[in-house]
């Protein structure tokens, strides 16, 4: 997963396509980068011996997961509403995404009952991270569905939204 995510980051960031450096591409390239760093540091913390190094790497993994979640908030809003002229709608959707992510982390996470199995990270934080990841995936799914149902003359990129959904 880590290698695949870093390759996606490299492809998106080095693309010669003129649209590759717009908001959606930048957001998802950061998501891929942070996801890769989180997966790599998670595996490294689980495979290393107990001690200071394992604790630092596990904390870094939690940090990269949180960074990925924070990038998903505006990324999902950009998927649903990529046009700059609808800035007010994009801001409103970003605020809704923040509330949904917080709700998912606080309510859904403990109800799911699973953790990430990161050493040195409390079970409460791990369950909240699982809930927040669930919420972030739902944000991207709903944003993709919003983009799919918008009128065809309003924007391009419906096939990309179908891939994300």
PDB file of C-alpha atoms in Angstrom:
ATOM      1  CA  UNK A   1       0.000   0.000   0.000  1.00  0.00           C
ATOM      2  CA  UNK A   2       2.805   2.368   0.862  1.00  0.00           C
ATOM      3  CA  UNK A   3       4.616   1.777  -2.417  1.00  0.00           C
ATOM      4  CA  UNK A   4       1.421   2.056  -4.449  1.00  0.00           C
ATOM      5  CA  UNK A   5       0.476   5.333  -2.763  1.00  0.00           C
ATOM      6  CA  UNK A   6       3.909   6.870  -3.294  1.00  0.00           C
ATOM      7  CA  UNK A   7       3.758   5.860  -6.957  1.00  0.00           C
ATOM      8  CA  UNK A   8       0.353   7.540  -7.318  1.00  0.00           C
ATOM      9  CA  UNK A   9       1.825  10.652  -5.699  1.00  0.00           C
ATOM     10  CA  UNK A  10       4.757  10.610  -8.120  1.00  0.00           C
ATOM     11  CA  UNK A  11       2.526  10.150 -11.163  1.00  0.00           C
ATOM     12  CA  UNK A  12       0.143  12.950 -10.197  1.00  0.00           C
ATOM     13  CA  UNK A  13       2.856  15.389  -9.165  1.00  0.00           C
ATOM     14  CA  UNK A  14       4.968  14.805 -12.292  1.00  0.00           C
ATOM     15  CA  UNK A  15       2.118  14.723 -14.794  1.00  0.00           C
ATOM     16  CA  UNK A  16       2.409  17.010 -17.811  1.00  0.00           C
ATOM     17  CA  UNK A  17      -1.373  17.347 -18.058  1.00  0.00           C
ATOM     18  CA  UNK A  18      -2.319  21.032 -17.650  1.00  0.00           C
ATOM     19  CA  UNK A  19      -5.089  20.092 -15.190  1.00  0.00           C
ATOM     20  CA  UNK A  20      -2.755  18.005 -13.020  1.00  0.00           C
ATOM     21  CA  UNK A  21      -1.727  20.990 -10.926  1.00  0.00           C
ATOM     22  CA  UNK A  22      -5.214  22.199 -10.039  1.00  0.00           C
ATOM     23  CA  UNK A  23      -6.848  21.798  -6.644  1.00  0.00           C
ATOM     24  CA  UNK A  24      -8.196  18.271  -7.005  1.00  0.00           C
ATOM     25  CA  UNK A  25      -4.905  16.872  -8.277  1.00  0.00           C
ATOM     26  CA  UNK A  26      -2.937  18.655  -5.563  1.00  0.00           C
ATOM     27  CA  UNK A  27      -5.285  17.480  -2.811  1.00  0.00           C
ATOM     28  CA  UNK A  28      -5.230  13.853  -3.894  1.00  0.00           C
ATOM     29  CA  UNK A  29      -1.506  13.896  -4.465  1.00  0.00           C
ATOM     30  CA  UNK A  30      -1.099  15.039  -0.833  1.00  0.00           C
ATOM     31  CA  UNK A  31      -3.563  12.356   0.276  1.00  0.00           C
ATOM     32  CA  UNK A  32      -1.455   9.725  -1.501  1.00  0.00           C
ATOM     33  CA  UNK A  33       1.759  11.114   0.012  1.00  0.00           C
ATOM     34  CA  UNK A  34       0.448  11.179   3.591  1.00  0.00           C
ATOM     35  CA  UNK A  35      -1.235   7.788   3.162  1.00  0.00           C
ATOM     36  CA  UNK A  36       2.052   6.316   1.988  1.00  0.00           C
ATOM     37  CA  UNK A  37       3.948   7.809   4.924  1.00  0.00           C
ATOM     38  CA  UNK A  38       1.286   6.571   7.371  1.00  0.00           C
ATOM     39  CA  UNK A  39       1.336   3.029   5.993  1.00  0.00           C
ATOM     40  CA  UNK A  40       5.136   2.870   5.963  1.00  0.00           C
ATOM     41  CA  UNK A  41       5.539   4.233   9.484  1.00  0.00           C
ATOM     42  CA  UNK A  42       2.766   1.931  10.765  1.00  0.00           C
ATOM     43  CA  UNK A  43       4.527  -1.141   9.384  1.00  0.00           C
ATOM     44  CA  UNK A  44       7.884   0.109  10.646  1.00  0.00           C
ATOM     45  CA  UNK A  45       6.527   0.649  14.161  1.00  0.00           C
ATOM     46  CA  UNK A  46       4.962  -2.818  14.240  1.00  0.00           C
ATOM     47  CA  UNK A  47       8.115  -4.541  12.971  1.00  0.00           C
ATOM     48  CA  UNK A  48      10.680  -2.747  15.129  1.00  0.00           C
ATOM     49  CA  UNK A  49      11.628  -3.684  18.665  1.00  0.00           C
ATOM     50  CA  UNK A  50      10.017  -1.983  21.632  1.00  0.00           C
ATOM     51  CA  UNK A  51      11.665   1.253  22.552  1.00  0.00           C
ATOM     52  CA  UNK A  52      11.984   4.905  21.714  1.00  0.00           C
ATOM     53  CA  UNK A  53      12.267   4.384  17.939  1.00  0.00           C
ATOM     54  CA  UNK A  54       9.075   2.329  17.781  1.00  0.00           C
ATOM     55  CA  UNK A  55       7.235   4.920  19.869  1.00  0.00           C
ATOM     56  CA  UNK A  56       8.355   7.812  17.651  1.00  0.00           C
ATOM     57  CA  UNK A  57       7.430   5.968  14.459  1.00  0.00           C
ATOM     58  CA  UNK A  58       3.995   4.988  15.844  1.00  0.00           C
ATOM     59  CA  UNK A  59       3.362   8.614  16.786  1.00  0.00           C
ATOM     60  CA  UNK A  60       4.465   9.679  13.302  1.00  0.00           C
ATOM     61  CA  UNK A  61       2.029   7.176  11.817  1.00  0.00           C
ATOM     62  CA  UNK A  62      -0.840   8.677  13.828  1.00  0.00           C
ATOM     63  CA  UNK A  63       0.279  12.153  12.717  1.00  0.00           C
ATOM     64  CA  UNK A  64       0.297  11.137   9.039  1.00  0.00           C
ATOM     65  CA  UNK A  65      -3.161   9.587   9.382  1.00  0.00           C
ATOM     66  CA  UNK A  66      -4.455  12.843  10.859  1.00  0.00           C
ATOM     67  CA  UNK A  67      -2.746  14.834   8.083  1.00  0.00           C
ATOM     68  CA  UNK A  68      -4.429  12.603   5.492  1.00  0.00           C
ATOM     69  CA  UNK A  69      -7.795  13.228   7.116  1.00  0.00           C
ATOM     70  CA  UNK A  70      -7.287  16.988   7.126  1.00  0.00           C
ATOM     71  CA  UNK A  71      -6.418  16.963   3.418  1.00  0.00           C
ATOM     72  CA  UNK A  72      -9.549  14.887   2.682  1.00  0.00           C
ATOM     73  CA  UNK A  73     -11.771  17.723   3.950  1.00  0.00           C
ATOM     74  CA  UNK A  74     -11.005  20.273   1.203  1.00  0.00           C
ATOM     75  CA  UNK A  75     -10.265  17.468  -1.269  1.00  0.00           C
ATOM     76  CA  UNK A  76     -13.824  16.177  -1.036  1.00  0.00           C
ATOM     77  CA  UNK A  77     -15.200  19.702  -1.450  1.00  0.00           C
ATOM     78  CA  UNK A  78     -13.045  20.170  -4.561  1.00  0.00           C
ATOM     79  CA  UNK A  79     -14.331  16.918  -6.038  1.00  0.00           C
ATOM     80  CA  UNK A  80     -17.962  17.971  -5.602  1.00  0.00           C
ATOM     81  CA  UNK A  81     -17.529  21.621  -6.620  1.00  0.00           C
ATOM     82  CA  UNK A  82     -14.318  22.229  -8.600  1.00  0.00           C
ATOM     83  CA  UNK A  83     -15.354  25.582 -10.101  1.00  0.00           C
ATOM     84  CA  UNK A  84     -13.867  28.666  -8.479  1.00  0.00           C
ATOM     85  CA  UNK A  85     -17.014  30.735  -9.058  1.00  0.00           C
ATOM     86  CA  UNK A  86     -18.909  28.638  -6.480  1.00  0.00           C
ATOM     87  CA  UNK A  87     -16.591  29.535  -3.628  1.00  0.00           C
ATOM     88  CA  UNK A  88     -19.433  30.028  -1.120  1.00  0.00           C
ATOM     89  CA  UNK A  89     -20.823  26.545  -1.816  1.00  0.00           C
ATOM     90  CA  UNK A  90     -17.352  25.060  -1.574  1.00  0.00           C
ATOM     91  CA  UNK A  91     -16.800  26.749   1.802  1.00  0.00           C
ATOM     92  CA  UNK A  92     -20.167  25.518   3.074  1.00  0.00           C
ATOM     93  CA  UNK A  93     -19.374  21.978   1.930  1.00  0.00           C
ATOM     94  CA  UNK A  94     -15.970  22.177   3.629  1.00  0.00           C
ATOM     95  CA  UNK A  95     -17.647  23.171   6.908  1.00  0.00           C
ATOM     96  CA  UNK A  96     -20.133  20.302   6.542  1.00  0.00           C
ATOM     97  CA  UNK A  97     -17.176  17.963   5.928  1.00  0.00           C
ATOM     98  CA  UNK A  98     -15.457  19.170   9.113  1.00  0.00           C
ATOM     99  CA  UNK A  99     -18.601  18.530  11.163  1.00  0.00           C
ATOM    100  CA  UNK A 100     -19.092  15.113   9.529  1.00  0.00           C
ATOM    101  CA  UNK A 101     -15.479  14.118  10.198  1.00  0.00           C
ATOM    102  CA  UNK A 102     -15.721  15.210  13.839  1.00  0.00           C
ATOM    103  CA  UNK A 103     -19.071  13.406  14.270  1.00  0.00           C
ATOM    104  CA  UNK A 104     -17.695  10.282  12.670  1.00  0.00           C
ATOM    105  CA  UNK A 105     -14.590  10.325  14.870  1.00  0.00           C
ATOM    106  CA  UNK A 106     -16.509  10.885  18.106  1.00  0.00           C
ATOM    107  CA  UNK A 107     -19.642   8.796  17.521  1.00  0.00           C
ATOM    108  CA  UNK A 108     -18.986   6.220  14.802  1.00  0.00           C
ATOM    109  CA  UNK A 109     -15.414   5.347  15.820  1.00  0.00           C
ATOM    110  CA  UNK A 110     -16.244   3.930  19.259  1.00  0.00           C
ATOM    111  CA  UNK A 111     -19.298   2.103  17.863  1.00  0.00           C
ATOM    112  CA  UNK A 112     -17.204   0.309  15.230  1.00  0.00           C
ATOM    113  CA  UNK A 113     -15.042  -1.153  17.985  1.00  0.00           C
ATOM    114  CA  UNK A 114     -11.847  -1.726  15.990  1.00  0.00           C
ATOM    115  CA  UNK A 115      -8.437  -0.147  16.371  1.00  0.00           C
ATOM    116  CA  UNK A 116      -5.371   0.260  14.190  1.00  0.00           C
ATOM    117  CA  UNK A 117      -3.063  -1.823  16.411  1.00  0.00           C
ATOM    118  CA  UNK A 118      -0.468   0.935  16.650  1.00  0.00           C
ATOM    119  CA  UNK A 119       1.922   0.446  19.569  1.00  0.00           C
ATOM    120  CA  UNK A 120       2.161   3.254  22.131  1.00  0.00           C
ATOM    121  CA  UNK A 121      -1.017   4.937  20.835  1.00  0.00           C
ATOM    122  CA  UNK A 122      -4.033   4.720  23.138  1.00  0.00           C
ATOM    123  CA  UNK A 123      -6.997   2.591  22.114  1.00  0.00           C
ATOM    124  CA  UNK A 124      -9.290   5.607  22.411  1.00  0.00           C
ATOM    125  CA  UNK A 125      -7.261   7.587  19.882  1.00  0.00           C
ATOM    126  CA  UNK A 126      -7.024   4.570  17.597  1.00  0.00           C
ATOM    127  CA  UNK A 127     -10.799   4.047  17.594  1.00  0.00           C
ATOM    128  CA  UNK A 128     -11.318   7.766  16.923  1.00  0.00           C
ATOM    129  CA  UNK A 129      -8.881   7.551  14.009  1.00  0.00           C
ATOM    130  CA  UNK A 130     -10.775   4.571  12.578  1.00  0.00           C
ATOM    131  CA  UNK A 131     -14.027   6.525  12.851  1.00  0.00           C
ATOM    132  CA  UNK A 132     -12.455   9.569  11.236  1.00  0.00           C
ATOM    133  CA  UNK A 133     -11.096   7.443   8.379  1.00  0.00           C
ATOM    134  CA  UNK A 134     -14.578   6.022   7.878  1.00  0.00           C
ATOM    135  CA  UNK A 135     -15.958   9.567   7.790  1.00  0.00           C
ATOM    136  CA  UNK A 136     -13.301  10.722   5.324  1.00  0.00           C
ATOM    137  CA  UNK A 137     -14.085   7.852   2.968  1.00  0.00           C
ATOM    138  CA  UNK A 138     -17.781   8.692   3.204  1.00  0.00           C
ATOM    139  CA  UNK A 139     -17.025  12.370   2.455  1.00  0.00           C
ATOM    140  CA  UNK A 140     -15.161  11.454  -0.721  1.00  0.00           C
ATOM    141  CA  UNK A 141     -17.906   9.008  -1.742  1.00  0.00           C
ATOM    142  CA  UNK A 142     -20.681  11.565  -1.227  1.00  0.00           C
ATOM    143  CA  UNK A 143     -18.648  14.246  -3.034  1.00  0.00           C
ATOM    144  CA  UNK A 144     -18.155  11.870  -5.963  1.00  0.00           C
ATOM    145  CA  UNK A 145     -21.875  11.125  -6.053  1.00  0.00           C
ATOM    146  CA  UNK A 146     -22.654  14.861  -5.999  1.00  0.00           C
ATOM    147  CA  UNK A 147     -20.351  15.349  -8.957  1.00  0.00           C
ATOM    148  CA  UNK A 148     -21.942  12.437 -10.812  1.00  0.00           C
ATOM    149  CA  UNK A 149     -25.480  13.825 -10.493  1.00  0.00           C
ATOM    150  CA  UNK A 150     -24.641  17.390 -11.489  1.00  0.00           C
ATOM    151  CA  UNK A 151     -25.827  18.450 -14.956  1.00  0.00           C
ATOM    152  CA  UNK A 152     -23.439  17.332 -17.716  1.00  0.00           C
ATOM    153  CA  UNK A 153     -22.985  20.823 -19.142  1.00  0.00           C
ATOM    154  CA  UNK A 154     -21.795  22.207 -15.813  1.00  0.00           C
ATOM    155  CA  UNK A 155     -18.465  20.391 -15.626  1.00  0.00           C
ATOM    156  CA  UNK A 156     -16.220  17.670 -16.958  1.00  0.00           C
ATOM    157  CA  UNK A 157     -14.626  14.816 -15.059  1.00  0.00           C
ATOM    158  CA  UNK A 158     -17.623  12.590 -14.428  1.00  0.00           C
ATOM    159  CA  UNK A 159     -15.595   9.482 -15.256  1.00  0.00           C
ATOM    160  CA  UNK A 160     -13.035  10.412 -12.601  1.00  0.00           C
ATOM    161  CA  UNK A 161     -15.838  10.837 -10.071  1.00  0.00           C
ATOM    162  CA  UNK A 162     -17.163   7.404 -11.022  1.00  0.00           C
ATOM    163  CA  UNK A 163     -13.711   5.930 -10.355  1.00  0.00           C
ATOM    164  CA  UNK A 164     -13.577   7.605  -6.921  1.00  0.00           C
ATOM    165  CA  UNK A 165     -17.086   6.398  -6.065  1.00  0.00           C
TER     166      UNK A 165
END
